[in-house]
PDB file of C-alpha atoms in Angstrom:
ATOM      1  CA  MET A1165     125.516  74.931  75.009  1.00  0.00           C
ATOM      2  CA  ARG A1166     124.881  77.188  72.006  1.00  0.00           C
ATOM      3  CA  HIS A1167     126.814  79.966  73.762  1.00  0.00           C
ATOM      4  CA  ILE A1168     129.803  77.672  74.338  1.00  0.00           C
ATOM      5  CA  ILE A1169     129.827  76.503  70.708  1.00  0.00           C
ATOM      6  CA  ALA A1170     129.503  80.053  69.390  1.00  0.00           C
ATOM      7  CA  ALA A1171     132.320  81.278  71.607  1.00  0.00           C
ATOM      8  CA  ALA A1172     134.641  78.453  70.572  1.00  0.00           C
ATOM      9  CA  ALA A1173     134.012  79.157  66.903  1.00  0.00           C
ATOM     10  CA  LEU A1174     134.639  82.857  67.316  1.00  0.00           C
ATOM     11  CA  LEU A1175     137.754  82.773  69.460  1.00  0.00           C
ATOM     12  CA  ALA A1176     139.945  82.720  66.354  1.00  0.00           C
ATOM     13  CA  LEU A1177     138.313  85.659  64.540  1.00  0.00           C
ATOM     14  CA  PRO A1178     141.023  88.100  63.297  1.00  0.00           C
ATOM     15  CA  LEU A1179     138.725  91.065  63.883  1.00  0.00           C
ATOM     16  CA  PHE A1180     139.856  94.475  65.023  1.00  0.00           C
ATOM     17  CA  ALA A1181     137.934  97.551  66.125  1.00  0.00           C
ATOM     18  CA  ALA A1182     139.167 101.116  66.110  1.00  0.00           C
ATOM     19  CA  GLY A1183     140.561 102.409  69.372  1.00  0.00           C
ATOM     20  CA  PRO A1184     140.284 105.988  70.720  1.00  0.00           C
ATOM     21  CA  ASP A1185     143.260 107.083  68.612  1.00  0.00           C
ATOM     22  CA  GLY A1186     141.690 105.672  65.436  1.00  0.00           C
ATOM     23  CA  ARG A1187     144.158 102.779  65.249  1.00  0.00           C
ATOM     24  CA  ALA A1188     143.082  99.166  65.273  1.00  0.00           C
ATOM     25  CA  SER A1189     142.980  97.627  68.717  1.00  0.00           C
ATOM     26  CA  PRO A1190     142.644  93.928  69.613  1.00  0.00           C
ATOM     27  CA  PRO A1191     139.056  92.674  69.765  1.00  0.00           C
ATOM     28  CA  GLU A1192     137.439  91.961  73.091  1.00  0.00           C
ATOM     29  CA  PRO A1193     138.413  88.429  74.170  1.00  0.00           C
ATOM     30  CA  ALA A1194     135.784  85.760  74.650  1.00  0.00           C
ATOM     31  CA  GLU A1195     134.819  84.999  78.224  1.00  0.00           C
ATOM     32  CA  CYS A1196     132.731  82.584  80.248  1.00  0.00           C
ATOM     33  CA  LYS A1197     130.465  83.666  83.094  1.00  0.00           C
ATOM     34  CA  SER A1198     128.872  81.439  85.724  1.00  0.00           C
ATOM     35  CA  ALA A1199     125.916  82.426  87.902  1.00  0.00           C
ATOM     36  CA  PHE A1200     122.572  81.053  89.078  1.00  0.00           C
ATOM     37  CA  GLY A1201     123.749  77.505  88.393  1.00  0.00           C
ATOM     38  CA  GLN A1202     124.381  78.345  84.722  1.00  0.00           C
ATOM     39  CA  THR A1203     127.416  79.044  82.547  1.00  0.00           C
ATOM     40  CA  ALA A1204     127.487  80.939  79.257  1.00  0.00           C
ATOM     41  CA  CYS A1205     130.425  81.799  76.998  1.00  0.00           C
ATOM     42  CA  GLY A1206     130.793  84.548  74.433  1.00  0.00           C
ATOM     43  CA  TYR A1207     131.309  88.311  74.612  1.00  0.00           C
ATOM     44  CA  ASP A1208     130.170  91.094  76.941  1.00  0.00           C
ATOM     45  CA  CYS A1209     128.477  88.510  79.168  1.00  0.00           C
ATOM     46  CA  VAL A1210     125.840  89.648  81.663  1.00  0.00           C
ATOM     47  CA  ALA A1211     124.293  87.809  84.607  1.00  0.00           C
ATOM     48  CA  ALA A1212     120.958  89.062  85.949  1.00  0.00           C
ATOM     49  CA  TYR A1213     117.426  87.954  86.808  1.00  0.00           C
ATOM     50  CA  GLY A1214     118.512  84.337  87.205  1.00  0.00           C
ATOM     51  CA  LYS A1215     119.997  84.187  83.708  1.00  0.00           C
ATOM     52  CA  VAL A1216     123.410  84.413  82.056  1.00  0.00           C
ATOM     53  CA  GLU A1217     123.647  85.640  78.464  1.00  0.00           C
ATOM     54  CA  CYS A1218     126.539  86.549  76.124  1.00  0.00           C
ATOM     55  CA  ALA A1219     126.795  88.172  72.719  1.00  0.00           C
ATOM     56  CA  SER A1220     127.754  85.737  69.955  1.00  0.00           C
ATOM     57  CA  VAL A1221     130.274  88.024  68.204  1.00  0.00           C
ATOM     58  CA  PRO A1222     133.216  90.151  69.471  1.00  0.00           C
ATOM     59  CA  TRP A1223     131.503  93.411  68.524  1.00  0.00           C
ATOM     60  CA  GLY A1224     128.224  92.444  70.203  1.00  0.00           C
ATOM     61  CA  ALA A1225     126.802  93.931  73.393  1.00  0.00           C
ATOM     62  CA  CYS A1226     124.412  92.825  76.140  1.00  0.00           C
ATOM     63  CA  LYS A1227     122.179  94.739  78.531  1.00  0.00           C
ATOM     64  CA  ALA A1228     120.022  93.731  81.492  1.00  0.00           C
ATOM     65  CA  ALA A1229     116.855  95.710  82.181  1.00  0.00           C
ATOM     66  CA  TYR A1230     113.151  95.185  82.817  1.00  0.00           C
ATOM     67  CA  GLY A1231     113.702  91.628  84.031  1.00  0.00           C
ATOM     68  CA  LYS A1232     115.433  90.400  80.890  1.00  0.00           C
ATOM     69  CA  ILE A1233     118.793  90.323  79.104  1.00  0.00           C
ATOM     70  CA  VAL A1234     119.131  91.235  75.441  1.00  0.00           C
ATOM     71  CA  CYS A1235     122.288  90.743  73.338  1.00  0.00           C
ATOM     72  CA  GLY A1236     123.040  91.702  69.766  1.00  0.00           C
ATOM     73  CA  PRO A1237     123.606  91.980  66.928  1.00  0.00           C
ATOM     74  CA  ASP A1238     124.049  88.426  65.709  1.00  0.00           C
ATOM     75  CA  GLY A1239     126.623  87.496  63.098  1.00  0.00           C
ATOM     76  CA  GLY A1240     125.702  86.230  59.643  1.00  0.00           C
ATOM     77  CA  ALA A1241     126.897  85.663  56.091  1.00  0.00           C
ATOM     78  CA  GLY A1242     127.215  89.380  55.421  1.00  0.00           C
ATOM     79  CA  TRP A1243     129.295  89.883  58.553  1.00  0.00           C
ATOM     80  CA  ASP A1244     131.558  86.984  57.571  1.00  0.00           C
ATOM     81  CA  ARG A1245     132.226  88.576  54.177  1.00  0.00           C
ATOM     82  CA  GLY A1246     133.009  91.896  55.835  1.00  0.00           C
ATOM     83  CA  ARG A1247     135.337  90.213  58.324  1.00  0.00           C
ATOM     84  CA  ARG A1248     137.234  88.419  55.551  1.00  0.00           C
ATOM     85  CA  ARG A1249     137.804  91.778  53.871  1.00  0.00           C
ATOM     86  CA  GLY A1250     139.403  93.085  57.055  1.00  0.00           C
ATOM     87  CA  ALA A1251     136.482  95.305  58.026  1.00  0.00           C
ATOM     88  CA  THR A1252     136.808  97.481  61.101  1.00  0.00           C
ATOM     89  CA  ILE A1253     133.623  96.647  62.991  1.00  0.00           C
ATOM     90  CA  PRO A1254     132.921  98.969  65.954  1.00  0.00           C
ATOM     91  CA  LYS A1255     131.429  97.838  69.227  1.00  0.00           C
ATOM     92  CA  ALA A1256     127.638  97.762  69.301  1.00  0.00           C
ATOM     93  CA  ARG A1257     125.626  99.491  72.023  1.00  0.00           C
ATOM     94  CA  CYS A1258     122.372  98.689  73.765  1.00  0.00           C
ATOM     95  CA  LEU A1259     119.511 101.067  74.498  1.00  0.00           C
ATOM     96  CA  ALA A1260     116.772 100.473  77.069  1.00  0.00           C
ATOM     97  CA  SER A1261     113.592 102.540  77.198  1.00  0.00           C
ATOM     98  CA  GLY A1262     109.927 102.033  77.979  1.00  0.00           C
ATOM     99  CA  GLY A1263     110.331  98.406  78.961  1.00  0.00           C
ATOM    100  CA  HIS A1264     112.148  97.506  75.755  1.00  0.00           C
ATOM    101  CA  ILE A1265     115.820  96.795  74.944  1.00  0.00           C
ATOM    102  CA  ALA A1266     117.624  96.728  71.611  1.00  0.00           C
ATOM    103  CA  CYS A1267     121.304  96.270  70.739  1.00  0.00           C
ATOM    104  CA  GLY A1268     123.117  97.357  67.599  1.00  0.00           C
ATOM    105  CA  TYR A1269     123.975 100.636  65.882  1.00  0.00           C
ATOM    106  CA  GLY A1270     122.280 104.011  65.420  1.00  0.00           C
ATOM    107  CA  CYS A1271     119.738 103.087  68.086  1.00  0.00           C
ATOM    108  CA  LYS A1272     116.576 105.161  68.541  1.00  0.00           C
ATOM    109  CA  ALA A1273     113.877 105.214  71.216  1.00  0.00           C
ATOM    110  CA  ALA A1274     110.477 106.692  70.354  1.00  0.00           C
ATOM    111  CA  PHE A1275     106.758 105.960  70.459  1.00  0.00           C
ATOM    112  CA  GLY A1276     107.305 103.444  73.273  1.00  0.00           C
ATOM    113  CA  LYS A1277     109.645 101.428  71.063  1.00  0.00           C
ATOM    114  CA  VAL A1278     113.386 100.860  70.800  1.00  0.00           C
ATOM    115  CA  ALA A1279     115.193  99.769  67.641  1.00  0.00           C
ATOM    116  CA  CYS A1280     118.777  99.468  66.363  1.00  0.00           C
ATOM    117  CA  SER A1281     120.326  98.712  63.005  1.00  0.00           C
ATOM    118  CA  ASP A1282     122.303  95.469  62.796  1.00  0.00           C
ATOM    119  CA  ARG A1283     124.852  97.168  60.506  1.00  0.00           C
ATOM    120  CA  PRO A1284     127.827  99.197  61.782  1.00  0.00           C
ATOM    121  CA  ASP A1285     127.137 101.653  58.967  1.00  0.00           C
ATOM    122  CA  GLY A1286     123.447 101.602  59.789  1.00  0.00           C
ATOM    123  CA  ALA A1287     121.008 104.290  60.774  1.00  0.00           C
ATOM    124  CA  CYS A1288     117.526 104.503  62.272  1.00  0.00           C
ATOM    125  CA  GLU A1289     114.777 107.089  61.877  1.00  0.00           C
ATOM    126  CA  ALA A1290     111.753 107.620  64.120  1.00  0.00           C
ATOM    127  CA  ALA A1291     108.700 109.130  62.422  1.00  0.00           C
ATOM    128  CA  TYR A1292     104.990 108.532  61.863  1.00  0.00           C
ATOM    129  CA  GLY A1293     104.686 106.369  64.965  1.00  0.00           C
ATOM    130  CA  LYS A1294     107.355 103.883  63.971  1.00  0.00           C
ATOM    131  CA  ILE A1295     111.117 103.358  63.882  1.00  0.00           C
ATOM    132  CA  VAL A1296     112.787 102.097  60.711  1.00  0.00           C
ATOM    133  CA  CYS A1297     116.405 100.896  60.633  1.00  0.00           C
ATOM    134  CA  SER A1298     118.696  99.742  57.844  1.00  0.00           C
ATOM    135  CA  ARG A1299     119.255  95.985  57.810  1.00  0.00           C
ATOM    136  CA  GLY A1300     121.633  93.396  56.397  1.00  0.00           C
ATOM    137  CA  GLY A1301     125.334  92.576  56.408  1.00  0.00           C
ATOM    138  CA  PRO A1302     127.898  95.390  56.052  1.00  0.00           C
ATOM    139  CA  SER A1303     129.068  96.714  52.681  1.00  0.00           C
ATOM    140  CA  VAL A1304     132.782  97.298  53.166  1.00  0.00           C
ATOM    141  CA  ASP A1305     135.012  99.720  51.252  1.00  0.00           C
ATOM    142  CA  ARG A1306     138.323  97.853  51.028  1.00  0.00           C
ATOM    143  CA  ARG A1307     140.312 101.064  50.732  1.00  0.00           C
ATOM    144  CA  THR A1308     139.297 102.167  54.224  1.00  0.00           C
ATOM    145  CA  ARG A1309     138.200  98.767  55.584  1.00  0.00           C
ATOM    146  CA  ARG A1310     135.155 100.550  56.943  1.00  0.00           C
ATOM    147  CA  ALA A1311     131.476 100.528  56.083  1.00  0.00           C
ATOM    148  CA  PRO A1312     130.369 103.982  54.842  1.00  0.00           C
ATOM    149  CA  LYS A1313     127.673 105.556  57.003  1.00  0.00           C
ATOM    150  CA  GLN A1314     124.079 105.233  55.867  1.00  0.00           C
ATOM    151  CA  GLU A1315     121.266 107.737  56.285  1.00  0.00           C
ATOM    152  CA  CYS A1316     117.511 107.570  56.779  1.00  0.00           C
ATOM    153  CA  LYS A1317     114.962 109.970  55.326  1.00  0.00           C
ATOM    154  CA  ALA A1318     111.337 110.451  56.379  1.00  0.00           C
ATOM    155  CA  ALA A1319     108.693 112.129  54.207  1.00  0.00           C
ATOM    156  CA  PHE A1320     105.133 111.597  52.980  1.00  0.00           C
ATOM    157  CA  GLY A1321     104.445 109.198  55.856  1.00  0.00           C
ATOM    158  CA  LYS A1322     107.241 106.900  54.714  1.00  0.00           C
ATOM    159  CA  ILE A1323     110.792 106.155  55.877  1.00  0.00           C
ATOM    160  CA  ALA A1324     113.692 104.740  53.865  1.00  0.00           C
ATOM    161  CA  CYS A1325     117.312 104.013  54.790  1.00  0.00           C
ATOM    162  CA  GLY A1326     120.388 103.668  52.598  1.00  0.00           C
ATOM    163  CA  TYR A1327     122.610 105.992  50.559  1.00  0.00           C
ATOM    164  CA  GLY A1328     121.852 109.129  48.552  1.00  0.00           C
ATOM    165  CA  CYS A1329     118.238 109.174  49.755  1.00  0.00           C
ATOM    166  CA  VAL A1330     115.717 111.342  47.907  1.00  0.00           C
ATOM    167  CA  ALA A1331     112.123 112.278  48.762  1.00  0.00           C
ATOM    168  CA  ALA A1332     109.812 113.437  45.959  1.00  0.00           C
ATOM    169  CA  PHE A1333     106.472 112.716  44.301  1.00  0.00           C
ATOM    170  CA  GLY A1334     105.129 111.118  47.486  1.00  0.00           C
ATOM    171  CA  GLU A1335     107.963 108.592  47.601  1.00  0.00           C
ATOM    172  CA  VAL A1336     111.154 108.128  49.603  1.00  0.00           C
ATOM    173  CA  LYS A1337     113.915 105.974  48.123  1.00  0.00           C
ATOM    174  CA  CYS A1338     117.580 105.242  48.856  1.00  0.00           C
ATOM    175  CA  ALA A1339     120.332 103.408  47.000  1.00  0.00           C
ATOM    176  CA  GLN A1340     121.421 100.251  48.794  1.00  0.00           C
ATOM    177  CA  ALA A1341     125.158 100.244  47.995  1.00  0.00           C
ATOM    178  CA  PRO A1342     127.894 102.631  49.216  1.00  0.00           C
ATOM    179  CA  GLY A1343     128.428 105.382  46.667  1.00  0.00           C
ATOM    180  CA  GLY A1344     124.917 104.871  45.319  1.00  0.00           C
ATOM    181  CA  VAL A1345     122.743 107.800  44.251  1.00  0.00           C
ATOM    182  CA  CYS A1346     119.095 108.552  43.516  1.00  0.00           C
ATOM    183  CA  GLN A1347     117.448 111.150  41.297  1.00  0.00           C
ATOM    184  CA  ALA A1348     113.884 112.440  41.112  1.00  0.00           C
ATOM    185  CA  ALA A1349     112.532 113.296  37.666  1.00  0.00           C
ATOM    186  CA  TYR A1350     109.404 112.794  35.573  1.00  0.00           C
ATOM    187  CA  GLY A1351     107.267 111.854  38.563  1.00  0.00           C
ATOM    188  CA  LYS A1352     109.444 109.059  39.926  1.00  0.00           C
ATOM    189  CA  ILE A1353     112.673 108.347  41.787  1.00  0.00           C
ATOM    190  CA  VAL A1354     115.355 106.112  40.292  1.00  0.00           C
ATOM    191  CA  CYS A1355     118.304 104.802  42.331  1.00  0.00           C
ATOM    192  CA  SER A1356     121.529 103.113  41.267  1.00  0.00           C
ATOM    193  CA  ASP A1357     121.497  99.333  41.177  1.00  0.00           C
ATOM    194  CA  ARG A1358     123.087  97.690  44.201  1.00  0.00           C
ATOM    195  CA  ALA A1359     123.751  94.322  42.572  1.00  0.00           C
ATOM    196  CA  ARG A1360     126.468  95.397  40.169  1.00  0.00           C
ATOM    197  CA  HIS A1361     128.070  98.225  42.108  1.00  0.00           C
ATOM    198  CA  GLY A1362     131.628  97.090  42.800  1.00  0.00           C
ATOM    199  CA  ARG A1363     133.242  99.621  45.115  1.00  0.00           C
ATOM    200  CA  HIS A1364     132.698  97.381  48.118  1.00  0.00           C
ATOM    201  CA  ARG A1365     134.682  94.703  46.253  1.00  0.00           C
ATOM    202  CA  GLY A1366     137.743  96.874  46.255  1.00  0.00           C
ATOM    203  CA  HIS A1367     137.332  98.980  43.088  1.00  0.00           C
ATOM    204  CA  ARG A1368     138.555 102.541  43.406  1.00  0.00           C
ATOM    205  CA  GLY A1369     135.809 103.714  41.033  1.00  0.00           C
ATOM    206  CA  GLU A1370     134.084 107.056  41.064  1.00  0.00           C
ATOM    207  CA  ARG A1371     130.832 107.872  42.770  1.00  0.00           C
ATOM    208  CA  GLN A1372     127.846 106.906  40.676  1.00  0.00           C
ATOM    209  CA  GLU A1373     125.626 109.429  38.909  1.00  0.00           C
ATOM    210  CA  CYS A1374     122.082 109.712  37.616  1.00  0.00           C
ATOM    211  CA  LYS A1375     121.034 111.296  34.320  1.00  0.00           C
ATOM    212  CA  SER A1376     117.532 112.320  33.259  1.00  0.00           C
ATOM    213  CA  ALA A1377     116.452 113.002  29.671  1.00  0.00           C
ATOM    214  CA  PHE A1378     113.662 112.132  27.246  1.00  0.00           C
ATOM    215  CA  GLY A1379     111.327 111.396  30.163  1.00  0.00           C
ATOM    216  CA  LYS A1380     113.671 108.705  31.478  1.00  0.00           C
ATOM    217  CA  THR A1381     116.226 108.416  34.289  1.00  0.00           C
ATOM    218  CA  ALA A1382     119.174 106.040  34.590  1.00  0.00           C
ATOM    219  CA  CYS A1383     121.804 105.692  37.313  1.00  0.00           C
ATOM    220  CA  GLY A1384     125.279 104.207  37.178  1.00  0.00           C
ATOM    221  CA  CYS A1385     128.641 105.281  35.731  1.00  0.00           C
ATOM    222  CA  GLY A1386     129.556 107.166  32.565  1.00  0.00           C
ATOM    223  CA  CYS A1387     125.904 107.917  31.754  1.00  0.00           C
ATOM    224  CA  VAL A1388     124.977 109.107  28.256  1.00  0.00           C
ATOM    225  CA  ALA A1389     121.703 110.489  26.852  1.00  0.00           C
ATOM    226  CA  ALA A1390     121.101 110.284  23.096  1.00  0.00           C
ATOM    227  CA  TYR A1391     118.621 109.049  20.497  1.00  0.00           C
ATOM    228  CA  GLY A1392     115.773 109.222  23.011  1.00  0.00           C
ATOM    229  CA  GLN A1393     117.597 106.891  25.402  1.00  0.00           C
ATOM    230  CA  VAL A1394     119.474 107.252  28.692  1.00  0.00           C
ATOM    231  CA  ARG A1395     121.981 104.565  29.620  1.00  0.00           C
ATOM    232  CA  CYS A1396     124.711 104.064  32.221  1.00  0.00           C
ATOM    233  CA  ALA A1397     127.408 101.452  32.733  1.00  0.00           C
ATOM    234  CA  ARG A1398     126.706  99.272  35.751  1.00  0.00           C
ATOM    235  CA  GLN A1399     130.298  98.804  36.918  1.00  0.00           C
ATOM    236  CA  PRO A1400     132.540 101.458  38.558  1.00  0.00           C
ATOM    237  CA  GLY A1401     134.874 102.897  35.941  1.00  0.00           C
ATOM    238  CA  GLY A1402     132.464 101.905  33.169  1.00  0.00           C
ATOM    239  CA  VAL A1403     131.822 104.046  30.085  1.00  0.00           C
ATOM    240  CA  CYS A1404     129.098 104.506  27.485  1.00  0.00           C
ATOM    241  CA  GLN A1405     129.206 105.859  23.935  1.00  0.00           C
ATOM    242  CA  ALA A1406     126.493 107.036  21.571  1.00  0.00           C
ATOM    243  CA  ALA A1407     126.975 106.217  17.894  1.00  0.00           C
ATOM    244  CA  TYR A1408     124.991 104.974  14.904  1.00  0.00           C
ATOM    245  CA  GLY A1409     121.655 105.505  16.613  1.00  0.00           C
ATOM    246  CA  GLU A1410     122.365 103.543  19.771  1.00  0.00           C
ATOM    247  CA  ILE A1411     124.186 103.755  23.099  1.00  0.00           C
ATOM    248  CA  THR A1412     126.677 101.051  24.008  1.00  0.00           C
ATOM    249  CA  CYS A1413     128.050 100.670  27.548  1.00  0.00           C
ATOM    250  CA  SER A1414     130.903  98.585  28.896  1.00  0.00           C
ATOM    251  CA  GLY A1415     129.692  95.402  30.510  1.00  0.00           C
ATOM    252  CA  ASP A1416     126.797  94.969  28.036  1.00  0.00           C
TER     253      ASP A1416
END
């Protein structure tokens, strides 16, 4: 029943994926499949091992292997926001290895495990006996209607995924918003703040920057170092100015 309800709710989604020529092509239509005395409705439906399963979203995928069927990724609030912004969400893929199955993006198989990111811009990294993938709903650049590609970095026995990743001082850190940056200085890594970065809301602002001075590091836009302080504006296009012994930034 949950498959039927999910399919009915998703039939009207105005979602488009890029075709081979880079242009938007119509999304895969919902379908219903009957087998083994069961019926399921959704996308990329598969019948095997006495079961019928379907992905819950048009960009989802399913795979049968090792006596089971796995579908993914699931939709969520983040996906709904991306869809409303007209995001181009590519088709997910499934990977089966070592008795395990995972569906999503940037899939990796290693150490007897399989894992995929649930983000179309996501990435996975296998190191130190584990696989780490970026998670969460997509951050969409409205200019391109695509989610910029993430990266993963492994070092010092740790793995991190995001944007502008940096490894130093025994740490690995990444910014969590498109256009974000990180900088290593004075024994630590500082990354731009994801909460106030607005490019994914349609701003055509510049890439963020990080500035280090006076034993401090700050990341954002229009950074200024003066009077023993380092400050950056937290919104794309923001500016800062040093005067009268203090630094003032737009958005303060």
